[in-house]
Amino acid sequence: MKIPFSIAIGLISSALISCGTFEIIVPGESKVVERNISEEYFAIAEVYKGQCNYTKAIEYYTLALKNKELHDSAYYQIALCQVYNRKWMDARKAFVRLLKRDPDNATLKMSLAYIEAMCGNLKKASRMYEVICTERPDDSEPLVNYINVLIADEKYLEAKEKLNLLETKFPDEEHIDSLKKKISELVEDVADTKKEVEPNSSPEGEATPEEDLFGLDEEIKED
């Protein structure tokens, strides 16, 4: 006796399911699982970062890099955590790599200028901030940072000149009074012992092309 086709198929399916030998594989399921795991790693990293445990945060952000959608965000957070850990060279390498992918990103350039300043490369940092100020003429933040670097480099007259510009363009900038006070106090301290550099004088050394300043000409291995 012939078994109807529909019944035969039903018997086969029942047998496979009852024996536990049949597993349905959903196309793309492994990628979904991997993405979910990466998102969990990223979330864990955020918690560690919030606790100021930057080393542990870097560990989990690194695990999240496998997710292409999270890669750049995770890598940026790694760079920030390197800054918080004062791992300047590691941070610089990370920010240069990010800038190569987004060469017009002023925030990344600001981060690199900050790193140079923290490493004591004040002249290079001041040139970097000068470039950024040109690129972001309507933003007071790079100008404030530029003034702070000039002060740290004891270029008080240049700092005063930039402070006047800051006050003219951004009269409501909250840092104006504190910068005035800082410059005034420092100028008094060194008035009899240090000869001032004249305004508009060129920084020591030749001007550096933007590519050299921000590392865009460096060869850095991509992840």
CSV table of C-alpha atoms in Angstrom, one decimal:
chain,number,residue,atom,x,y,z
A,1,MET,CA,0.0,0.0,0.0
A,2,LYS,CA,1.3,3.4,-0.9
A,3,ILE,CA,1.5,6.1,1.8
A,4,PRO,CA,0.2,9.4,0.5
A,5,PHE,CA,3.0,11.9,0.0
A,6,SER,CA,1.8,14.4,2.5
A,7,ILE,CA,1.5,11.8,5.2
A,8,ALA,CA,5.0,10.4,4.4
A,9,ILE,CA,6.6,13.9,4.7
A,10,GLY,CA,4.8,14.3,8.0
A,11,LEU,CA,6.1,11.0,9.3
A,12,ILE,CA,9.7,11.8,8.3
A,13,SER,CA,9.5,15.3,10.0
A,14,SER,CA,8.0,13.8,13.2
A,15,ALA,CA,10.7,11.1,13.3
A,16,LEU,CA,13.5,13.7,12.9
A,17,ILE,CA,12.1,16.0,15.5
A,18,SER,CA,11.3,13.2,18.0
A,19,CYS,CA,14.9,11.8,17.6
A,20,GLY,CA,16.4,15.3,18.2
A,21,THR,CA,18.6,14.9,15.2
A,22,PHE,CA,17.3,17.8,13.1
A,23,GLU,CA,18.5,21.4,13.8
A,24,ILE,CA,17.2,24.3,11.9
A,25,ILE,CA,20.0,26.7,10.9
A,26,VAL,CA,18.7,30.3,10.3
A,27,PRO,CA,20.7,32.1,7.7
A,28,GLY,CA,22.8,34.9,9.3
A,29,GLU,CA,22.0,33.7,12.8
A,30,SER,CA,25.7,33.4,13.8
A,31,LYS,CA,26.3,37.0,12.7
A,32,VAL,CA,23.3,38.1,14.9
A,33,VAL,CA,24.7,36.3,17.9
A,34,GLU,CA,28.2,37.8,17.3
A,35,ARG,CA,26.7,41.3,17.0
A,36,ASN,CA,24.8,40.8,20.2
A,37,ILE,CA,27.9,39.6,22.0
A,38,SER,CA,29.8,42.6,20.7
A,39,GLU,CA,27.1,45.0,21.9
A,40,GLU,CA,27.3,43.3,25.4
A,41,TYR,CA,31.1,43.8,25.4
A,42,PHE,CA,30.6,47.5,24.5
A,43,ALA,CA,28.1,47.9,27.3
A,44,ILE,CA,30.4,46.3,29.8
A,45,ALA,CA,33.2,48.6,28.6
A,46,GLU,CA,31.0,51.6,29.2
A,47,VAL,CA,30.3,50.5,32.8
A,48,TYR,CA,34.1,50.2,33.4
A,49,LYS,CA,34.7,53.5,31.8
A,50,GLY,CA,32.1,55.1,34.1
A,51,GLN,CA,33.9,53.6,37.1
A,52,CYS,CA,37.2,55.1,35.8
A,53,ASN,CA,38.6,51.6,35.3
A,54,TYR,CA,40.0,52.5,31.9
A,55,THR,CA,42.3,49.5,31.5
A,56,LYS,CA,39.4,47.1,31.9
A,57,ALA,CA,37.3,49.3,29.7
A,58,ILE,CA,39.9,49.1,26.9
A,59,GLU,CA,39.9,45.3,27.2
A,60,TYR,CA,36.2,45.1,26.5
A,61,TYR,CA,36.1,47.9,23.9
A,62,THR,CA,38.8,45.8,22.1
A,63,LEU,CA,36.5,42.8,22.2
A,64,ALA,CA,33.7,44.9,20.7
A,65,LEU,CA,35.9,45.9,17.7
A,66,LYS,CA,34.8,42.7,15.8
A,67,ASN,CA,31.4,44.3,15.2
A,68,LYS,CA,31.9,46.5,12.1
A,69,GLU,CA,29.0,48.7,13.2
A,70,LEU,CA,30.6,49.4,16.6
A,71,HIS,CA,34.2,49.4,15.4
A,72,ASP,CA,34.8,53.1,15.0
A,73,SER,CA,32.9,54.0,18.2
A,74,ALA,CA,34.8,51.4,20.2
A,75,TYR,CA,38.1,52.5,18.8
A,76,TYR,CA,37.4,56.1,19.6
A,77,GLN,CA,36.6,55.1,23.2
A,78,ILE,CA,39.8,53.1,23.4
A,79,ALA,CA,41.7,56.2,22.3
A,80,LEU,CA,39.9,58.3,25.0
A,81,CYS,CA,40.7,55.7,27.7
A,82,GLN,CA,44.4,55.8,26.7
A,83,VAL,CA,44.3,59.5,27.3
A,84,TYR,CA,42.6,59.1,30.7
A,85,ASN,CA,45.4,56.5,31.5
A,86,ARG,CA,48.0,59.0,30.3
A,87,LYS,CA,49.3,56.5,27.8
A,88,TRP,CA,50.1,59.3,25.4
A,89,MET,CA,51.8,57.4,22.6
A,90,ASP,CA,49.1,54.8,22.5
A,91,ALA,CA,46.5,57.5,22.5
A,92,ARG,CA,48.2,59.4,19.7
A,93,LYS,CA,48.5,56.4,17.5
A,94,ALA,CA,44.8,55.6,18.0
A,95,PHE,CA,43.7,59.2,17.2
A,96,VAL,CA,46.0,59.4,14.1
A,97,ARG,CA,44.4,56.2,12.8
A,98,LEU,CA,41.0,57.6,13.4
A,99,LEU,CA,41.9,60.9,11.7
A,100,LYS,CA,43.1,59.0,8.6
A,101,ARG,CA,39.6,57.7,8.2
A,102,ASP,CA,38.1,61.1,8.8
A,103,PRO,CA,40.7,63.7,7.9
A,104,ASP,CA,38.4,66.7,8.4
A,105,ASN,CA,37.3,65.8,11.9
A,106,ALA,CA,38.3,68.8,14.0
A,107,THR,CA,37.5,66.9,17.3
A,108,LEU,CA,40.2,64.3,16.5
A,109,LYS,CA,42.7,67.1,15.6
A,110,MET,CA,41.9,68.8,18.9
A,111,SER,CA,42.6,65.5,20.7
A,112,LEU,CA,46.0,65.2,19.0
A,113,ALA,CA,46.9,68.8,19.8
A,114,TYR,CA,46.0,68.1,23.5
A,115,ILE,CA,48.2,65.0,23.5
A,116,GLU,CA,51.2,66.9,22.1
A,117,ALA,CA,50.7,69.6,24.7
A,118,MET,CA,50.6,67.0,27.5
A,119,CYS,CA,53.7,65.5,26.1
A,120,GLY,CA,55.5,68.9,26.4
A,121,ASN,CA,55.6,69.5,22.7
A,122,LEU,CA,54.2,73.0,23.2
A,123,LYS,CA,55.4,74.6,20.0
A,124,LYS,CA,53.9,71.8,17.9
A,125,ALA,CA,50.7,71.9,19.9
A,126,SER,CA,50.4,75.7,19.4
A,127,ARG,CA,50.8,75.3,15.6
A,128,MET,CA,48.2,72.6,15.6
A,129,TYR,CA,45.7,74.8,17.5
A,130,GLU,CA,46.5,77.6,15.1
A,131,VAL,CA,45.4,75.4,12.2
A,132,ILE,CA,42.3,74.3,14.1
A,133,CYS,CA,41.4,77.9,14.9
A,134,THR,CA,41.6,78.7,11.2
A,135,GLU,CA,39.3,75.7,10.4
A,136,ARG,CA,36.9,76.5,13.2
A,137,PRO,CA,36.7,80.3,13.3
A,138,ASP,CA,33.3,80.3,15.0
A,139,ASP,CA,34.3,78.0,17.8
A,140,SER,CA,35.9,79.4,20.9
A,141,GLU,CA,37.2,76.1,22.3
A,142,PRO,CA,40.3,75.7,20.1
A,143,LEU,CA,41.2,79.4,20.7
A,144,VAL,CA,40.9,78.9,24.5
A,145,ASN,CA,43.2,75.8,24.3
A,146,TYR,CA,45.6,77.7,22.0
A,147,ILE,CA,45.9,80.5,24.6
A,148,ASN,CA,46.5,78.0,27.4
A,149,VAL,CA,49.3,76.4,25.4
A,150,LEU,CA,50.9,79.8,24.7
A,151,ILE,CA,50.8,80.5,28.4
A,152,ALA,CA,52.4,77.2,29.2
A,153,ASP,CA,55.1,78.0,26.7
A,154,GLU,CA,55.6,81.4,28.4
A,155,LYS,CA,54.6,83.3,25.2
A,156,TYR,CA,52.6,85.8,27.3
A,157,LEU,CA,52.4,88.6,24.7
A,158,GLU,CA,51.2,86.2,22.1
A,159,ALA,CA,48.7,84.8,24.6
A,160,LYS,CA,47.5,88.4,25.3
A,161,GLU,CA,47.0,89.0,21.6
A,162,LYS,CA,44.9,85.8,21.2
A,163,LEU,CA,43.0,86.6,24.4
A,164,ASN,CA,42.1,90.0,22.9
A,165,LEU,CA,40.8,88.2,19.8
A,166,LEU,CA,38.8,85.8,22.0
A,167,GLU,CA,37.2,88.7,23.9
A,168,THR,CA,36.3,90.4,20.7
A,169,LYS,CA,34.8,87.4,18.9
A,170,PHE,CA,33.4,85.6,21.9
A,171,PRO,CA,32.6,88.2,24.6
A,172,ASP,CA,30.5,85.7,26.6
A,173,GLU,CA,33.3,83.0,26.7
A,174,GLU,CA,33.4,81.9,30.4
A,175,HIS,CA,37.2,81.4,30.4
A,176,ILE,CA,38.1,85.0,29.6
A,177,ASP,CA,38.5,86.3,33.2
A,178,SER,CA,40.5,83.3,34.4
A,179,LEU,CA,42.8,83.6,31.4
A,180,LYS,CA,43.3,87.3,32.1
A,181,LYS,CA,44.1,86.6,35.7
A,182,LYS,CA,46.5,83.8,34.8
A,183,ILE,CA,48.5,85.9,32.3
A,184,SER,CA,48.6,88.9,34.6
A,185,GLU,CA,50.0,86.8,37.5
A,186,LEU,CA,52.6,85.0,35.4
A,187,VAL,CA,53.8,88.2,33.6
A,188,GLU,CA,54.4,89.8,37.0
A,189,ASP,CA,56.4,86.8,38.2
A,190,VAL,CA,58.7,86.8,35.2
A,191,ALA,CA,58.8,90.5,34.4
A,192,ASP,CA,62.3,91.1,35.8
A,193,THR,CA,63.8,87.7,34.8
A,194,LYS,CA,62.5,86.8,31.3
A,195,LYS,CA,62.6,88.7,28.1
A,196,GLU,CA,59.2,88.6,26.3
A,197,VAL,CA,58.9,87.3,22.8
A,198,GLU,CA,57.4,90.0,20.5
A,199,PRO,CA,53.8,89.5,19.2
A,200,ASN,CA,53.5,87.9,15.8
A,201,SER,CA,56.9,86.3,16.0
A,202,SER,CA,57.2,83.0,14.3
A,203,PRO,CA,57.5,79.8,16.5
A,204,GLU,CA,60.9,78.3,16.6
A,205,GLY,CA,61.7,76.1,13.7
A,206,GLU,CA,60.1,76.0,10.3
A,207,ALA,CA,56.3,75.8,9.8
A,208,THR,CA,55.2,72.2,9.6
A,209,PRO,CA,52.7,71.1,6.9
A,210,GLU,CA,49.3,70.0,8.3
A,211,GLU,CA,50.0,66.4,7.3
A,212,ASP,CA,53.1,66.4,9.4
A,213,LEU,CA,51.4,68.1,12.3
A,214,PHE,CA,48.5,65.7,12.5
A,215,GLY,CA,50.3,62.5,11.4
A,216,LEU,CA,48.3,62.1,8.2
A,217,ASP,CA,51.4,61.1,6.3
A,218,GLU,CA,52.4,58.4,8.8
A,219,GLU,CA,52.0,54.8,7.9
A,220,ILE,CA,49.9,53.1,10.5
A,221,LYS,CA,48.7,49.5,10.2
A,222,GLU,CA,45.0,49.3,10.1
A,223,ASP,CA,43.1,46.8,12.3
